[in-house]
Coordinates of C-alpha atoms and ligand atoms in Angstrom, one line a residue:
M1 CA 33.2 -60.9 -42.4
G2 CA 36.4 -59.2 -43.3
D3 CA 36.7 -55.6 -42.5
K4 CA 36.9 -54.2 -46.0
R5 CA 33.9 -56.5 -47.1
Q6 CA 31.8 -55.2 -44.3
R7 CA 32.6 -51.5 -45.5
A8 CA 31.6 -52.5 -48.8
R9 CA 28.0 -54.0 -48.1
V10 CA 27.2 -51.1 -45.7
Q11 CA 28.5 -48.0 -46.8
G12 CA 29.8 -48.4 -50.1
S13 CA 33.1 -49.3 -51.4
W14 CA 33.7 -45.4 -51.4
A15 CA 33.4 -45.3 -47.6
K16 CA 36.3 -44.0 -45.7
P17 CA 37.7 -46.5 -42.9
L18 CA 35.1 -46.8 -39.9
P19 CA 36.4 -45.1 -37.1
K20 CA 37.6 -46.8 -34.0
P21 CA 35.5 -47.1 -30.9
P22 CA 36.6 -44.7 -28.3
T23 CA 38.2 -46.5 -25.5
R24 CA 36.4 -46.0 -22.0
P25 CA 39.2 -43.7 -19.9
A26 CA 40.9 -45.1 -17.0
G27 CA 39.2 -44.9 -13.5
P28 CA 35.8 -44.9 -11.9
C29 CA 32.8 -44.7 -14.5
P30 CA 31.6 -41.1 -14.2
S31 CA 27.7 -40.8 -14.5
S32 CA 25.7 -40.0 -17.2
S33 CA 26.6 -38.2 -20.5
S34 CA 30.1 -39.7 -20.0
W35 CA 31.2 -43.3 -21.0
S36 CA 30.3 -46.6 -19.3
S37 CA 30.4 -49.7 -19.7
G38 CA 27.4 -50.4 -21.6
P39 CA 25.7 -48.8 -24.7
S40 CA 26.8 -45.1 -24.0
T41 CA 24.0 -42.7 -23.2
V42 CA 23.6 -38.9 -23.0
E43 CA 21.2 -37.3 -20.6
F44 CA 19.9 -34.1 -21.1
H45 CA 20.0 -31.5 -18.2
Q46 CA 17.9 -28.7 -17.9
P47 CA 20.4 -25.6 -17.5
S48 CA 19.6 -25.1 -13.7
K49 CA 17.0 -22.1 -13.0
Q50 CA 17.7 -20.2 -9.7
K51 CA 14.7 -21.0 -7.6
R52 CA 13.1 -17.7 -6.0
D53 CA 11.0 -17.4 -3.3
V54 CA 8.1 -14.7 -3.1
P55 CA 8.8 -13.0 0.1
M56 CA 6.2 -13.2 2.6
E57 CA 4.4 -9.7 3.2
K58 CA 5.2 -8.5 6.7
T59 CA 2.6 -7.0 9.1
I60 CA 3.9 -3.8 11.3
D61 CA 1.4 -3.0 13.9
K62 CA 3.4 -2.4 17.2
E63 CA 4.4 1.2 18.1
G64 CA 8.0 1.6 17.1
V65 CA 10.7 3.0 14.7
Y66 CA 11.4 0.5 11.8
E67 CA 14.1 0.7 9.4
I68 CA 12.3 -0.9 6.7
S69 CA 15.5 -1.1 3.8
H70 CA 19.1 0.2 3.9
G71 CA 19.2 0.8 0.2
P72 CA 19.9 1.3 -2.5
S73 CA 19.3 4.8 -1.9
G74 CA 20.1 4.8 1.8
V75 CA 17.9 4.0 5.0
S76 CA 14.1 4.0 4.9
T77 CA 12.6 4.6 8.0
L78 CA 8.9 4.1 9.3
R79 CA 7.6 5.4 12.9
L80 CA 4.1 4.0 14.0
F81 CA 2.2 5.5 16.7
P82 CA -1.1 3.2 16.9
G83 CA -2.8 5.5 19.5
F84 CA -1.4 9.0 18.9
L85 CA -4.9 10.4 19.2
L86 CA -6.9 9.2 22.2
Q87 CA -10.4 7.9 21.3
E88 CA -12.4 10.8 22.3
E89 CA -10.0 13.2 20.6
A90 CA -10.0 11.2 17.5
D91 CA -14.0 10.9 17.4
W92 CA -14.6 14.5 17.5
V93 CA -11.5 15.4 15.0
F94 CA -12.9 12.7 12.7
S95 CA -16.8 14.1 12.7
T96 CA -15.7 17.6 12.5
L97 CA -13.4 17.2 9.3
L98 CA -16.1 14.7 7.8
A99 CA -18.5 17.6 8.3
D100 CA -16.7 20.9 7.7
L101 CA -14.1 20.4 5.1
P102 CA -14.7 21.4 1.3
W103 CA -14.1 17.4 0.1
S104 CA -14.6 17.1 -3.9
Q105 CA -13.5 14.5 -6.3
K106 CA -10.6 15.2 -8.2
T107 CA -10.2 14.8 -12.0
N108 CA -6.6 13.4 -13.1
H109 CA -5.5 13.0 -16.5
R110 CA -3.5 9.7 -17.9
Q111 CA -2.7 9.5 -21.8
G112 CA -5.1 11.8 -22.9
E113 CA -7.7 10.5 -21.0
A114 CA -9.6 12.0 -17.6
Y115 CA -10.8 9.6 -14.9
E116 CA -12.2 10.5 -11.6
E117 CA -10.2 9.7 -8.1
P118 CA -11.8 6.8 -5.9
R119 CA -11.7 9.3 -3.1
L120 CA -12.6 12.6 -2.4
T121 CA -9.6 14.9 -1.2
C122 CA -8.9 18.8 0.0
W123 CA -5.9 20.4 0.0
Y124 CA -4.4 23.1 2.2
G125 CA -1.0 25.1 1.6
E126 CA 0.4 28.2 0.2
L127 CA 1.7 26.4 -3.1
P128 CA -0.7 24.7 -5.7
Y129 CA -0.3 20.8 -5.6
T130 CA 0.2 19.2 -9.2
Y131 CA -0.1 15.3 -9.6
S132 CA -1.3 13.2 -12.3
N133 CA -1.7 16.3 -14.7
S134 CA -4.1 17.7 -12.7
T135 CA -3.8 20.9 -9.9
L136 CA -5.1 21.3 -6.4
T137 CA -4.9 25.0 -6.2
A138 CA -3.3 26.7 -3.0
N139 CA -5.8 26.9 -0.1
P140 CA -3.8 29.0 2.9
E141 CA -7.0 28.9 5.1
W142 CA -6.4 25.9 7.5
H143 CA -9.4 24.9 9.4
P144 CA -8.7 25.1 13.1
A145 CA -8.8 21.8 13.7
L146 CA -6.3 21.1 11.2
S147 CA -4.0 23.8 12.7
S148 CA -4.1 22.5 16.1
L149 CA -3.4 18.9 14.7
R150 CA -0.3 20.6 12.7
A151 CA 1.0 22.2 16.0
S152 CA 1.0 18.9 17.6
L153 CA 2.4 16.8 15.2
E154 CA 5.4 19.7 14.7
Q155 CA 5.9 19.5 18.2
H156 CA 5.8 15.6 18.5
S157 CA 8.5 15.1 15.5
G158 CA 10.3 18.4 15.5
R159 CA 9.2 18.7 11.6
S160 CA 7.7 21.7 10.1
F161 CA 4.5 21.1 7.6
N162 CA 3.5 23.8 5.3
S163 CA 1.0 21.5 3.3
L164 CA -1.6 18.9 3.8
L165 CA -3.5 16.3 1.8
C166 CA -6.8 15.3 2.9
N167 CA -8.2 12.2 1.6
L168 CA -11.8 10.7 2.2
Y169 CA -12.3 7.4 1.6
R170 CA -15.9 7.0 1.6
D171 CA -16.1 2.9 1.9
G172 CA -14.1 0.3 1.1
K173 CA -14.2 0.8 -2.6
D174 CA -12.6 4.2 -2.4
S175 CA -8.6 3.6 -2.5
I176 CA -5.3 5.1 -3.5
G177 CA -3.0 3.1 -6.0
W178 CA 0.7 2.7 -6.0
H179 CA 3.0 5.8 -6.1
S180 CA 5.6 7.2 -4.1
D181 CA 5.2 11.0 -2.7
N182 CA 8.5 11.9 -4.1
E183 CA 7.5 15.2 -6.4
P184 CA 10.1 17.4 -6.5
A185 CA 8.7 20.0 -4.7
L186 CA 8.8 17.9 -1.4
G187 CA 12.6 18.1 -1.7
P188 CA 15.1 15.0 -1.2
Q189 CA 14.1 12.4 1.8
P190 CA 10.8 14.1 2.6
T191 CA 9.1 13.4 5.9
I192 CA 5.7 12.7 5.6
A193 CA 3.4 12.7 8.5
S194 CA 0.3 10.5 7.9
L195 CA -2.6 10.5 10.4
S196 CA -5.5 8.1 10.2
L197 CA -9.2 8.5 11.3
G198 CA -12.3 6.6 11.3
D199 CA -12.4 2.8 9.8
T200 CA -9.1 0.9 9.8
R201 CA -7.7 0.2 6.3
V202 CA -4.4 -1.4 5.2
F203 CA -1.5 0.7 4.1
S204 CA 0.8 -1.4 1.8
L205 CA 4.3 -1.0 1.0
R206 CA 6.5 -2.6 -1.7
K207 CA 10.0 -2.2 -2.4
Q208 CA 11.0 -0.9 -5.7
P209 CA 12.4 -3.5 -7.8
V210 CA 15.9 -3.9 -8.9
P211 CA 16.5 -2.1 -12.4
E212 CA 17.3 -5.9 -14.0
A213 CA 13.8 -7.0 -13.1
S214 CA 12.4 -4.4 -15.8
G215 CA 9.2 -3.5 -13.2
D216 CA 8.3 -6.9 -11.9
Y217 CA 7.4 -6.5 -8.4
T218 CA 6.6 -10.3 -7.8
Y219 CA 10.0 -10.5 -5.7
V220 CA 10.3 -7.7 -3.9
E221 CA 9.2 -7.2 -0.1
K222 CA 6.0 -6.1 0.9
L223 CA 4.7 -4.0 3.8
R224 CA 1.5 -4.4 5.5
I225 CA 0.3 -1.7 8.1
P226 CA -3.6 -1.6 9.4
L227 CA -4.0 2.0 10.3
A228 CA -6.6 2.4 12.4
H229 CA -8.7 5.4 14.2
G230 CA -6.1 8.0 15.4
A231 CA -2.9 6.4 14.2
L232 CA 0.2 8.0 13.2
L233 CA 2.6 6.8 10.8
M234 CA 5.7 9.2 9.8
M235 CA 7.6 7.8 6.7
E236 CA 11.6 9.1 6.6
G237 CA 14.7 9.1 4.9
Y238 CA 14.4 7.4 1.7
T239 CA 11.0 5.6 2.0
Q240 CA 9.6 7.7 -1.1
E241 CA 12.7 6.9 -3.1
D242 CA 13.0 3.3 -2.5
W243 CA 9.4 2.3 -2.0
Q244 CA 5.9 2.7 -3.2
H245 CA 2.6 2.9 -1.0
R246 CA -1.1 2.1 -1.5
V247 CA -4.5 1.6 0.3
A248 CA -6.2 -1.0 -2.0
K249 CA -9.9 -1.3 -2.3
E250 CA -11.3 -4.0 0.1
Y251 CA -14.5 -5.9 -0.9
H252 CA -16.2 -6.1 2.5
D253 CA -17.9 -3.5 4.3
R254 CA -15.9 -0.3 5.4
G255 CA -17.1 2.9 6.8
P256 CA -15.6 6.2 6.0
R257 CA -11.8 6.9 6.6
I258 CA -10.3 10.3 6.6
N259 CA -6.4 10.4 6.1
L260 CA -4.3 13.5 6.8
T261 CA -0.7 13.6 5.5
F262 CA 1.3 16.6 6.0
R263 CA 4.1 17.5 4.0
N264 CA 6.4 20.1 3.8
M265 CA 6.4 21.8 -0.1
F266 CA 9.1 24.0 -1.5
P267 CA 8.4 26.7 -4.1
G268 CA 9.5 25.8 -7.4
P269 CA 8.4 23.7 -10.8
T270 CA 6.5 20.6 -9.8
R271 CA 6.1 17.5 -11.6
H272 CA 4.3 14.1 -10.5
A273 CA 6.6 11.2 -9.6
K274 CA 5.1 9.6 -12.2
E275 CA 6.3 12.3 -14.7
K276 CA 9.5 12.0 -13.3
V277 CA 12.6 10.3 -15.1
P278 CA 12.6 6.8 -13.6
R279 CA 15.5 5.1 -11.6
G280 CA 17.0 2.5 -14.1
Q281 CA 13.8 1.0 -16.4
R282 CA 11.2 1.3 -13.6
P283 CA 8.0 1.7 -14.9
D284 CA 5.3 3.0 -12.3
K285 CA 1.6 2.2 -12.3
A286 CA -0.8 5.1 -12.8
F287 CA -1.6 6.8 -9.9
P288 CA -5.7 6.4 -9.3
Ligands
AKG1 O1 -4.4 7.0 3.2 C1 -3.4 6.7 3.6 O2 -3.0 6.2 4.1 C2 -2.4 6.9 2.2 C3 -2.5 8.5 1.5 C4 -1.5 8.3 0.4 O3 -0.8 8.0 0.2 C5 -1.4 9.8 0.0 O4 -1.9 10.8 0.4 O5 -0.3 9.7 -0.9

């Protein structure tokens, strides 16, 4: 059938001339989606998504100095001394503080709702301490056991501490949620000395995500530090700026544990970290 008649039958006589079939370019036949010798095929390729691995949680359990990150704010350092207090001394301090300190359950406020912290606390220092929209009043009368611990920590670290938050985890259900100790009253790059007594609990840290992650912690670095009876952990440098920490609930039997966090507070307006203007778009979890 002549070309003219074929056009008339298939497309109607008004049809323009059929386009010429394209000719295969010279050279070797490229792979799919280009011309091949048989009927032409076009393969769809999914735009390649970068595969990312969720980093393995690392454990720190040996005595040492650990630079856990070098940015974005600066160097974050941990110092771990698992046997800072000898067993006998740790036993005596634990039972004395458990019996003598004025432990109470603090009520915090979030979005207008009151909730009780899942642990007991008491506070020592010349200044009140405000976090989660509730204030622990100043309490300058240090228990003698606490004063003596403060003196040995100051000698050991070369730092001074004028304040102390005591936490009592009654069992594995007591916990503290993700947070940073970055209240303005603690000043820039605060050094926190954290002494643990009683049953071992896992202290976890996670890096703050980059602003582009929009608060997604899936791919951030994570650390776990089992803190046993008599262990001292120092958090220094930019740890409070670039990392968060918590003690999660545990669903097997845990005995009571006391944690003492010695800090240095400066007079001035206090705001809790969660009220602070976030770096990038960093949404923080509540601080139970
Ligand atoms: O119990 C602990 O080891 C941590 C306590 C803590 O994070 C805090 O008091 O801010």
